[in-house]
Short mmCIF file of N, CA and C and ligand atoms in Angstrom, two decimals:
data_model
loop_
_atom_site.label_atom_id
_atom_site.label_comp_id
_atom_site.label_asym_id
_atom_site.label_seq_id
_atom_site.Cartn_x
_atom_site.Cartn_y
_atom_site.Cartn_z
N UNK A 1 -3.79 -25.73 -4.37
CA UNK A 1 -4.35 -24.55 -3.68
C UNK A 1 -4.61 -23.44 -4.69
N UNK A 2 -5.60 -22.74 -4.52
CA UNK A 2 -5.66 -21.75 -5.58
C UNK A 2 -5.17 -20.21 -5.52
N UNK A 3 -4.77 -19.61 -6.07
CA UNK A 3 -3.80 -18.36 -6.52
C UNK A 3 -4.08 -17.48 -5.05
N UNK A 4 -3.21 -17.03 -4.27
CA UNK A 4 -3.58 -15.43 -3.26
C UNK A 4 -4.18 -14.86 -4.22
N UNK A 5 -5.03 -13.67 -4.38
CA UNK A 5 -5.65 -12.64 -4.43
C UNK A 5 -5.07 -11.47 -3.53
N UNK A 6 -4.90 -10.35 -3.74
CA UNK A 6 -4.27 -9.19 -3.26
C UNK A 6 -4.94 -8.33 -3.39
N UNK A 7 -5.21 -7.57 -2.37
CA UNK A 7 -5.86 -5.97 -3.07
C UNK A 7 -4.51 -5.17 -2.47
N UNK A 8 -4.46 -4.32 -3.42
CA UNK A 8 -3.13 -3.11 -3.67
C UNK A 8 -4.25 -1.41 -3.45
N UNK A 9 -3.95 -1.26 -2.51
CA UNK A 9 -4.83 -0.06 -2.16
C UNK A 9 -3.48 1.62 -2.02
N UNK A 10 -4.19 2.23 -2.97
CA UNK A 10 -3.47 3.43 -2.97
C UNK A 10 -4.49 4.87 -2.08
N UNK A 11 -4.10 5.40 -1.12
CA UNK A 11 -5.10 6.35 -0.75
C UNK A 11 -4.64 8.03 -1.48
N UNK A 12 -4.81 9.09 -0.55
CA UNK A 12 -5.34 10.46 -1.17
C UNK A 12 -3.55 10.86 -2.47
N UNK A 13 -3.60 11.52 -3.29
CA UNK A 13 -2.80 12.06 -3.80
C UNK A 13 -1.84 11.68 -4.76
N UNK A 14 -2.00 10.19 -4.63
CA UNK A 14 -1.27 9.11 -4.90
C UNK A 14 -1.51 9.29 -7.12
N UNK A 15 -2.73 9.15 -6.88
CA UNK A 15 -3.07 9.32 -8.33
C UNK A 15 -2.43 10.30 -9.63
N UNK A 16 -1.92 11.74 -8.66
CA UNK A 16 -1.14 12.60 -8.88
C UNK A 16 0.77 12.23 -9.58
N UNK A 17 0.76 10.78 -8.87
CA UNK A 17 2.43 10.30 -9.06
C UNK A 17 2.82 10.77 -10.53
N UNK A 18 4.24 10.93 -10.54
CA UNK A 18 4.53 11.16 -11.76
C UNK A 18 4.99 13.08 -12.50
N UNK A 19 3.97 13.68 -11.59
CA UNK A 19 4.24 15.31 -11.30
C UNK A 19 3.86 15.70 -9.96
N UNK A 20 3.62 14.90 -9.04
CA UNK A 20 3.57 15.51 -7.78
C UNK A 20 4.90 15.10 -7.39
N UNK A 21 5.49 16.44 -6.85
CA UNK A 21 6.66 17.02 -6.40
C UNK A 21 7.53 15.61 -6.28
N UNK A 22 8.28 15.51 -7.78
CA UNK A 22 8.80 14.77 -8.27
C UNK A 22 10.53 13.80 -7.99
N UNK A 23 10.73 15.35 -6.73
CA UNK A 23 11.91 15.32 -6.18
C UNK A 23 11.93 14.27 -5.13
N UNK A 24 10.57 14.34 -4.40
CA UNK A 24 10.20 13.56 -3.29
C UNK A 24 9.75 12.01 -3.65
N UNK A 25 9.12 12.24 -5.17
CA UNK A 25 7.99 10.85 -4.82
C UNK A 25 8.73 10.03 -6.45
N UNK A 26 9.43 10.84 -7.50
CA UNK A 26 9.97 9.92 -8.18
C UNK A 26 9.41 10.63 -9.70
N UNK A 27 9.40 9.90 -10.62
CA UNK A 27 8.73 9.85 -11.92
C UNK A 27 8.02 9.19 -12.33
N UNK A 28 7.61 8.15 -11.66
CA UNK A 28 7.17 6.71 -12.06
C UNK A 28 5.41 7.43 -11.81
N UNK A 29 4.19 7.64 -12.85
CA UNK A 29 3.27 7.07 -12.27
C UNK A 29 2.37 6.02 -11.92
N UNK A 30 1.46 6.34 -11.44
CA UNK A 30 0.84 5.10 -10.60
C UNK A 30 0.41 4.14 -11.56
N UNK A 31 0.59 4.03 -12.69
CA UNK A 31 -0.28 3.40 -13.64
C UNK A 31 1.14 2.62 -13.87
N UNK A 32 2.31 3.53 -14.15
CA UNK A 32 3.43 2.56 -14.27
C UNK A 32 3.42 2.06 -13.44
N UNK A 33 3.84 2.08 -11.45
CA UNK A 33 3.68 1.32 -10.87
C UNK A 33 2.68 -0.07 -10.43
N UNK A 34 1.34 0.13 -10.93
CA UNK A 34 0.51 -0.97 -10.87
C UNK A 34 0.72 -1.70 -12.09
N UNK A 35 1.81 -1.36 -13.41
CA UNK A 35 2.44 -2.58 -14.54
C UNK A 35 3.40 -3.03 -13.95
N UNK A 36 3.80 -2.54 -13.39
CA UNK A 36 5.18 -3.43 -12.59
C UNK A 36 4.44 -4.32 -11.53
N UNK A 37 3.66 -4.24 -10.90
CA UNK A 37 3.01 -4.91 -9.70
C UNK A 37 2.54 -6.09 -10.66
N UNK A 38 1.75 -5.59 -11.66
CA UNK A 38 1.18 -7.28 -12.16
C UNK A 38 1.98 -7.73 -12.74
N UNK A 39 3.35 -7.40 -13.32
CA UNK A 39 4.74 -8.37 -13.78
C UNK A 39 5.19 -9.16 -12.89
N UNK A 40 5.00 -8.80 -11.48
CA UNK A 40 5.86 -9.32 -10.38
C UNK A 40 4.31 -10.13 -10.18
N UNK A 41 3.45 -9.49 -10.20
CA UNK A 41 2.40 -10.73 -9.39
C UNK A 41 2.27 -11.71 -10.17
N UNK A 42 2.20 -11.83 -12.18
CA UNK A 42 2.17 -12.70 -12.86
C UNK A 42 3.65 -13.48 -12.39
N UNK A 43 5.09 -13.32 -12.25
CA UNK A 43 6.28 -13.90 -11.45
C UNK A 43 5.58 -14.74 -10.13
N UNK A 44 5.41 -14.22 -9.53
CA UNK A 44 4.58 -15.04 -8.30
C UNK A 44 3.56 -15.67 -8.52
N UNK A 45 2.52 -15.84 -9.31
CA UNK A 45 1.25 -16.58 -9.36
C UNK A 45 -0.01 -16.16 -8.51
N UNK A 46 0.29 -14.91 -8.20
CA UNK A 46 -0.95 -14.08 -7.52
C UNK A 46 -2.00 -13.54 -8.24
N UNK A 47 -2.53 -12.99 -7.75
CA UNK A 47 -3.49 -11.78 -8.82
C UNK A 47 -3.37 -10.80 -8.08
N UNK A 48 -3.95 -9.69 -8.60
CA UNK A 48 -4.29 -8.56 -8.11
C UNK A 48 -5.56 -7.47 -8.15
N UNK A 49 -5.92 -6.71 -7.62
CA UNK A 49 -6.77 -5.26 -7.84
C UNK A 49 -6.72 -4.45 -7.15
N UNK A 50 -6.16 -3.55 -8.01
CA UNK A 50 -5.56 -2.39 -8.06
C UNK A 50 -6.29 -0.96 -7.80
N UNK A 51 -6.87 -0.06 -6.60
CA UNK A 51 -7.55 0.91 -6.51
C UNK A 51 -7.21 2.30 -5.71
N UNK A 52 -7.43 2.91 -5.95
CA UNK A 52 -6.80 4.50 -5.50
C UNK A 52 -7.64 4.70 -5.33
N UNK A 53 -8.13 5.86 -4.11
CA UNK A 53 -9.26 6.82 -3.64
C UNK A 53 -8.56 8.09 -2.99
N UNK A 54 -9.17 9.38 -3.29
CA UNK A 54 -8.66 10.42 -2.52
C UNK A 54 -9.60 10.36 -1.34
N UNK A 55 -11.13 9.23 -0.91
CA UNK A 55 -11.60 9.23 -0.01
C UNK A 55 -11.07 8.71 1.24
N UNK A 56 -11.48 8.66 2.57
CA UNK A 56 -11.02 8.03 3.52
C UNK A 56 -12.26 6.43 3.79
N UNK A 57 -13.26 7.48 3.40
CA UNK A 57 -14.83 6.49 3.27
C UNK A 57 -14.30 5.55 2.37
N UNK A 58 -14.52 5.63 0.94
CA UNK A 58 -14.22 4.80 0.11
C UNK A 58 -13.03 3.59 0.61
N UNK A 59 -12.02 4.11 1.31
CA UNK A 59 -11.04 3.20 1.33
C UNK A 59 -11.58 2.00 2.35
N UNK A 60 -11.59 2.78 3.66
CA UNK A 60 -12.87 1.97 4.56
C UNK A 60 -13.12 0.53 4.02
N UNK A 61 -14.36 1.17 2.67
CA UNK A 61 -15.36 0.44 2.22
C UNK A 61 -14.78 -0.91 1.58
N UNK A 62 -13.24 -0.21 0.66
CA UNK A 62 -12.68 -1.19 0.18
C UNK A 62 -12.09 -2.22 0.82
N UNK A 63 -11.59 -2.00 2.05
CA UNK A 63 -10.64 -2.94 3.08
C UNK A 63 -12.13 -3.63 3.70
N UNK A 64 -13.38 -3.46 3.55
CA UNK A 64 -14.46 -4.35 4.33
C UNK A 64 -14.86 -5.49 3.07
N UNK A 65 -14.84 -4.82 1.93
CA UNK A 65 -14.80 -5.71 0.85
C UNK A 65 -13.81 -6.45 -0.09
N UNK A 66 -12.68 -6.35 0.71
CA UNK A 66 -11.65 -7.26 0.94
C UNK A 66 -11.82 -8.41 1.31
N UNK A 67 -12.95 -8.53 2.26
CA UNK A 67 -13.20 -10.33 3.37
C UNK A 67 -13.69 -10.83 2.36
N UNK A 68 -13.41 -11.88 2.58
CA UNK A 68 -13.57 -13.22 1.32
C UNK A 68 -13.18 -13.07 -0.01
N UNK A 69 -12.44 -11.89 -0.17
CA UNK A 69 -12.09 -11.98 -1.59
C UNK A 69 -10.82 -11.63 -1.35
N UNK A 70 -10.31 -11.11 -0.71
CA UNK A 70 -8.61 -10.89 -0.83
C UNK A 70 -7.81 -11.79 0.18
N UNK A 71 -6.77 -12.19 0.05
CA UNK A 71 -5.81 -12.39 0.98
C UNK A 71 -4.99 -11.99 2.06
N UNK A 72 -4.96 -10.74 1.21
CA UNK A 72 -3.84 -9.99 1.67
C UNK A 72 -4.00 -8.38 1.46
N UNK A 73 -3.32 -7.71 1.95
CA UNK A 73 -3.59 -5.94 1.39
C UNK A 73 -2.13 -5.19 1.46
N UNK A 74 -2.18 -4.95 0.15
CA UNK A 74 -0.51 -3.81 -0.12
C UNK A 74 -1.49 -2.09 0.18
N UNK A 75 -0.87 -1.86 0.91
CA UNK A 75 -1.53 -0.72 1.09
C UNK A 75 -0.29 0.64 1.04
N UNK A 76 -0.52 1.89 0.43
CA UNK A 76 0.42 3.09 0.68
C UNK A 76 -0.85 4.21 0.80
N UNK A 77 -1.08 4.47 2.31
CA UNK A 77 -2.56 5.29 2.91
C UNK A 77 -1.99 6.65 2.39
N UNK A 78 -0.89 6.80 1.99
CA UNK A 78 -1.00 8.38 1.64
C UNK A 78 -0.86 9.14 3.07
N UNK A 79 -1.66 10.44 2.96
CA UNK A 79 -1.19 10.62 3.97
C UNK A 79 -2.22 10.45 5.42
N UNK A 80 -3.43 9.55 4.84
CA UNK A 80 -3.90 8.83 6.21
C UNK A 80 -3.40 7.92 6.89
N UNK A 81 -2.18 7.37 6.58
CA UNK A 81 -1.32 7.11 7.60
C UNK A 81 -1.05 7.33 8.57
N UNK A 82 -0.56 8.99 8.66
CA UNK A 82 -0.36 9.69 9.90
C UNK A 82 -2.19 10.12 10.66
N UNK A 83 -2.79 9.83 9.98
CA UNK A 83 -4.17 10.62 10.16
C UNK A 83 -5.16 9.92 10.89
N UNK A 84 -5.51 8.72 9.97
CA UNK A 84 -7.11 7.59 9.96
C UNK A 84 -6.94 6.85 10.99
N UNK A 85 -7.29 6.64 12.36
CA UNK A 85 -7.54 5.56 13.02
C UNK A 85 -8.34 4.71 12.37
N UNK A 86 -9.82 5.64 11.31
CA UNK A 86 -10.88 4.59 10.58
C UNK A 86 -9.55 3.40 9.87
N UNK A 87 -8.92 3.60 9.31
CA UNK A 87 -8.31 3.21 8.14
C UNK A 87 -7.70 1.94 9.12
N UNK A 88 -7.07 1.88 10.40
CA UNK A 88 -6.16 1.01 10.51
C UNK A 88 -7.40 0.10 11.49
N UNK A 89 -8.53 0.86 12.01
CA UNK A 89 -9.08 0.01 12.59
C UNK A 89 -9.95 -1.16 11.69
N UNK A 90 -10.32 -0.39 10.47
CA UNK A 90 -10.62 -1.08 9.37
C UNK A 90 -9.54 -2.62 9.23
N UNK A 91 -8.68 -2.01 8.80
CA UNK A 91 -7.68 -3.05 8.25
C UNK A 91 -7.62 -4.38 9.97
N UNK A 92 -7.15 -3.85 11.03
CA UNK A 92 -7.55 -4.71 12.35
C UNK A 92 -8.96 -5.43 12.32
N UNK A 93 -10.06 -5.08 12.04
CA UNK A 93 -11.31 -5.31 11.73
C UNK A 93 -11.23 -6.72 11.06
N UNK A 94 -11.28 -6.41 9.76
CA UNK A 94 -10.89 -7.64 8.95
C UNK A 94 -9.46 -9.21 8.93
N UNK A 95 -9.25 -8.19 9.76
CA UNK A 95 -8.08 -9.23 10.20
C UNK A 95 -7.26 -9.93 9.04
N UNK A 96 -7.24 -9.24 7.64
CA UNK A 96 -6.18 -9.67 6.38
C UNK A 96 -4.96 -9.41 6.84
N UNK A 97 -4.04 -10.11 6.75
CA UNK A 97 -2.62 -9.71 6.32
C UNK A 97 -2.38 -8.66 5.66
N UNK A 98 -1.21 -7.35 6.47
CA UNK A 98 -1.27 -5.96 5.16
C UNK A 98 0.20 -6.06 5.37
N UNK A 99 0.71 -5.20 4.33
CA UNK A 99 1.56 -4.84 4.13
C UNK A 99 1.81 -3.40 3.78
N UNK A 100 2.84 -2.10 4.94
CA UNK A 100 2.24 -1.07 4.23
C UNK A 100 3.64 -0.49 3.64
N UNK A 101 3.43 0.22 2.96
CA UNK A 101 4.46 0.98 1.53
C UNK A 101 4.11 2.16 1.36
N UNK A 102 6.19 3.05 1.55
CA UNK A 102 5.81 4.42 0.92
C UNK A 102 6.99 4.03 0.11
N UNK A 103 6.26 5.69 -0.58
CA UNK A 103 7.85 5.80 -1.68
C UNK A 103 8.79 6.34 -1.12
N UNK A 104 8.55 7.63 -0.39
CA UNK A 104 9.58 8.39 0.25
C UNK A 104 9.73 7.33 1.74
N UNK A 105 11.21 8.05 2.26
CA UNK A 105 11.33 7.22 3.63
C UNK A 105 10.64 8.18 4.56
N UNK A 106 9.49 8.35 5.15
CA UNK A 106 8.55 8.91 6.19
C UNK A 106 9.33 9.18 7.49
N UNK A 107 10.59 8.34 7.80
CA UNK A 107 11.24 9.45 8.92
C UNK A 107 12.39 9.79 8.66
N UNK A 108 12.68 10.17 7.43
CA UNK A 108 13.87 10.75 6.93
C UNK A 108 13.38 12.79 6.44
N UNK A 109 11.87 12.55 6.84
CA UNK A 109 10.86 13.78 6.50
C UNK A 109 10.16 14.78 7.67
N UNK A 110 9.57 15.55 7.82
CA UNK A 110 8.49 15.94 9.01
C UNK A 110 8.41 15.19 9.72
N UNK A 111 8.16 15.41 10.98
CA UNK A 111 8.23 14.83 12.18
C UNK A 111 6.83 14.03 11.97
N UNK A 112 5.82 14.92 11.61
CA UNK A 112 4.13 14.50 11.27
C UNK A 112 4.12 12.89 10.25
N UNK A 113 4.97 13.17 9.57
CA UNK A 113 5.39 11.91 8.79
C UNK A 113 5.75 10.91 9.55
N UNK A 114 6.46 10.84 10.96
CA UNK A 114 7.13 10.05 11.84
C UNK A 114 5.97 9.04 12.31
N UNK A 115 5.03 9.29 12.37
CA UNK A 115 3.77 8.04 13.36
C UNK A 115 2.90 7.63 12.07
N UNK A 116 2.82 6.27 11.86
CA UNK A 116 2.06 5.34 11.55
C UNK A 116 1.02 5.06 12.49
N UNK A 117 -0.25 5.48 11.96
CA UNK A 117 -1.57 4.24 12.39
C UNK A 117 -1.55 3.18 12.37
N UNK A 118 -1.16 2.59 11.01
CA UNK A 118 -1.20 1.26 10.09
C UNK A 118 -0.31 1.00 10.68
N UNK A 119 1.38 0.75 11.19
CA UNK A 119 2.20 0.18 11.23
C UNK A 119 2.39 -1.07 12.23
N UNK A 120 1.44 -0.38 13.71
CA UNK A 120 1.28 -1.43 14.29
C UNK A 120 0.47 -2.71 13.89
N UNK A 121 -0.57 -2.34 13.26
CA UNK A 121 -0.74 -3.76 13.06
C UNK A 121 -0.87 -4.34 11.40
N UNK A 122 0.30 -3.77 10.89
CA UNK A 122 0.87 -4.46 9.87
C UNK A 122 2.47 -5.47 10.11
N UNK A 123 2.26 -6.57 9.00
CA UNK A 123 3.00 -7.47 9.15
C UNK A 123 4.50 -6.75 9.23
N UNK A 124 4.42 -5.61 8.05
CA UNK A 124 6.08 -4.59 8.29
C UNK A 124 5.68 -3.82 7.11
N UNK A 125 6.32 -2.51 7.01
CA UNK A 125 6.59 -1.63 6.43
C UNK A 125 8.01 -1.28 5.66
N UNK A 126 7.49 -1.10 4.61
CA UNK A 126 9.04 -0.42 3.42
C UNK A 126 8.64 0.58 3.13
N UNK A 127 9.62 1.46 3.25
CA UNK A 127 9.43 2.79 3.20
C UNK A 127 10.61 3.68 2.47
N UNK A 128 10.87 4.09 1.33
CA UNK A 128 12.08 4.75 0.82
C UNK A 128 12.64 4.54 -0.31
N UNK A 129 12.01 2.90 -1.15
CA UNK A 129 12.68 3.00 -2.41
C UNK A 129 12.15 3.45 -3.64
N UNK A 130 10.84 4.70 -3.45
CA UNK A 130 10.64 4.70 -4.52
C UNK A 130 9.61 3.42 -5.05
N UNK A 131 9.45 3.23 -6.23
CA UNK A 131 8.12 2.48 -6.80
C UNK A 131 8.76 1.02 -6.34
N UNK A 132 10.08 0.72 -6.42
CA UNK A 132 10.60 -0.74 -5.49
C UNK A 132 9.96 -1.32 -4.26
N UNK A 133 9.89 0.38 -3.42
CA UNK A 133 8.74 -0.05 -2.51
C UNK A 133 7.44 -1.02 -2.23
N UNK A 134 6.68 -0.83 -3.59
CA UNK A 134 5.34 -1.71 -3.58
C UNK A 134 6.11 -3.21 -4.28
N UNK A 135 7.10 -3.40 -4.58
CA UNK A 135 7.58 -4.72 -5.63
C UNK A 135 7.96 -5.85 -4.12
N UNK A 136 8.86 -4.65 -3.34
CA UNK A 136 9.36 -5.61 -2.00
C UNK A 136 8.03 -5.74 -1.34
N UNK A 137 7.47 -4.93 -1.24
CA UNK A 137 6.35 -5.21 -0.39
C UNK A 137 5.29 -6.18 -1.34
N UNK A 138 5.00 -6.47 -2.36
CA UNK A 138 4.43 -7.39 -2.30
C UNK A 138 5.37 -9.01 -2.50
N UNK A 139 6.59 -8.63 -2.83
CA UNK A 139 7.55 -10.05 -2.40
C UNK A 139 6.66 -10.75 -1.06
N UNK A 140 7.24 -9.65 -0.16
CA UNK A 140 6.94 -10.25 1.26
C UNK A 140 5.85 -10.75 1.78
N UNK A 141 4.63 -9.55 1.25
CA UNK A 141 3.33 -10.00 1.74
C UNK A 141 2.90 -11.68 1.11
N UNK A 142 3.44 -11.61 -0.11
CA UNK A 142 3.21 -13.10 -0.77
C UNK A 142 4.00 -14.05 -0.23
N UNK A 143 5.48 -13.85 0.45
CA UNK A 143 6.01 -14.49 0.73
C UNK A 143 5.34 -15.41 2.57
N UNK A 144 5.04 -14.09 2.88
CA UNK A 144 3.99 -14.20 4.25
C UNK A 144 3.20 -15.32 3.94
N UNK A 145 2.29 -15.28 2.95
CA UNK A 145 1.21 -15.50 2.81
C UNK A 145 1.72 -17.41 2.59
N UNK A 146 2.69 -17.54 1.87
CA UNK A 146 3.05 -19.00 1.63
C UNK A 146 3.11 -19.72 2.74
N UNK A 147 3.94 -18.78 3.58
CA UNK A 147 4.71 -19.32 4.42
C UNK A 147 3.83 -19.82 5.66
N UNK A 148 2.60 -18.77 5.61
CA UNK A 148 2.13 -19.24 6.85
C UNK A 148 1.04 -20.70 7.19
C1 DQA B 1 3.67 8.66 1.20
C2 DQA B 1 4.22 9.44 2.41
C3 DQA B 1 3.13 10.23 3.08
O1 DQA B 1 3.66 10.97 4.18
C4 DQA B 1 2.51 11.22 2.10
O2 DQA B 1 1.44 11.90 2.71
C5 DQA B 1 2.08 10.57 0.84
C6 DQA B 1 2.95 9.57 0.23
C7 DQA B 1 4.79 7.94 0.42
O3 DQA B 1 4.46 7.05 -0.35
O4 DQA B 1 5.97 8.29 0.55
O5 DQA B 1 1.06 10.92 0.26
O6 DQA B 1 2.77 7.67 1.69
#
């Protein structure tokens, strides 16, 4: 059988990691976190591609050009999470397997933080460890993906 393919989708602010309010989201930036993602995806035998947008459009665009080329989707919407119906109807649309990921734990925060779009119709959500976050979450989504 040949390798999953993954798209790892980062949405608004995300790009910022590393000095955005560092207390909350860590030190790690996103560039470190997407070297750790392809250590663990080269460990697994996946691939990956790796994209950030502060758009809501753009992201859209990316989860439609996902069909036939991805497997699966690691997604952390930022804060269209609480926001995009586009975003989760997108992801329902295409009907990929997602997986979604924060760094911070989202109901340990603002209440506004408390509701997921994405959550219902994702396979499950990790939420709280920091850049571990996207490592478990793509364990699982790959592990999903074997299994099914
Ligand atoms: C976040 C949590 C969101 O509430 C926030 O808007 C983000 C980051 C996280 O990874 O913890 O931008 O998704």
């Amino acid at each position: 059988m040949s390798k999953f393919s993954i798209l790892v989708l980062n949405g608004p602010n995300l790009n910022l990691l590393g000095k955005r309010e560092p207390n909350i989201y860590g030190h790690l930036t996103l560039e470190d976190i997407n070297k750790m993602l392809e250590q663990e995806a080269t460990k697994l035998d996946v691939t990956l591609s790796c994209l950030q947008s502060n758009h809501e459009g753009f992201l859209v665009d990316s989860i439609h050009n996902a069909l036939n080329h991805h497997q699966g989707i690691l997604i952390n919407a930022g804060a269209y999470t609480h926001t995009s119906v586009a975003i989760r109807d997108a992801l329902a649309g295409v009907a990929i397997p997602v997986v979604e990921v924060h760094l911070s734990n989202i109901y340990r925060r603002e209440d506004f933080r408390h509701h997921s779009y994405i959550a219902a119709i994702a396979i499950g959500q990790i939420s709280g460890f920091g850049g571990q976050s996207y490592l478990l979450g793509l364990q699982a989504l790959v592990n999903y993906l074997q299994e099914k």
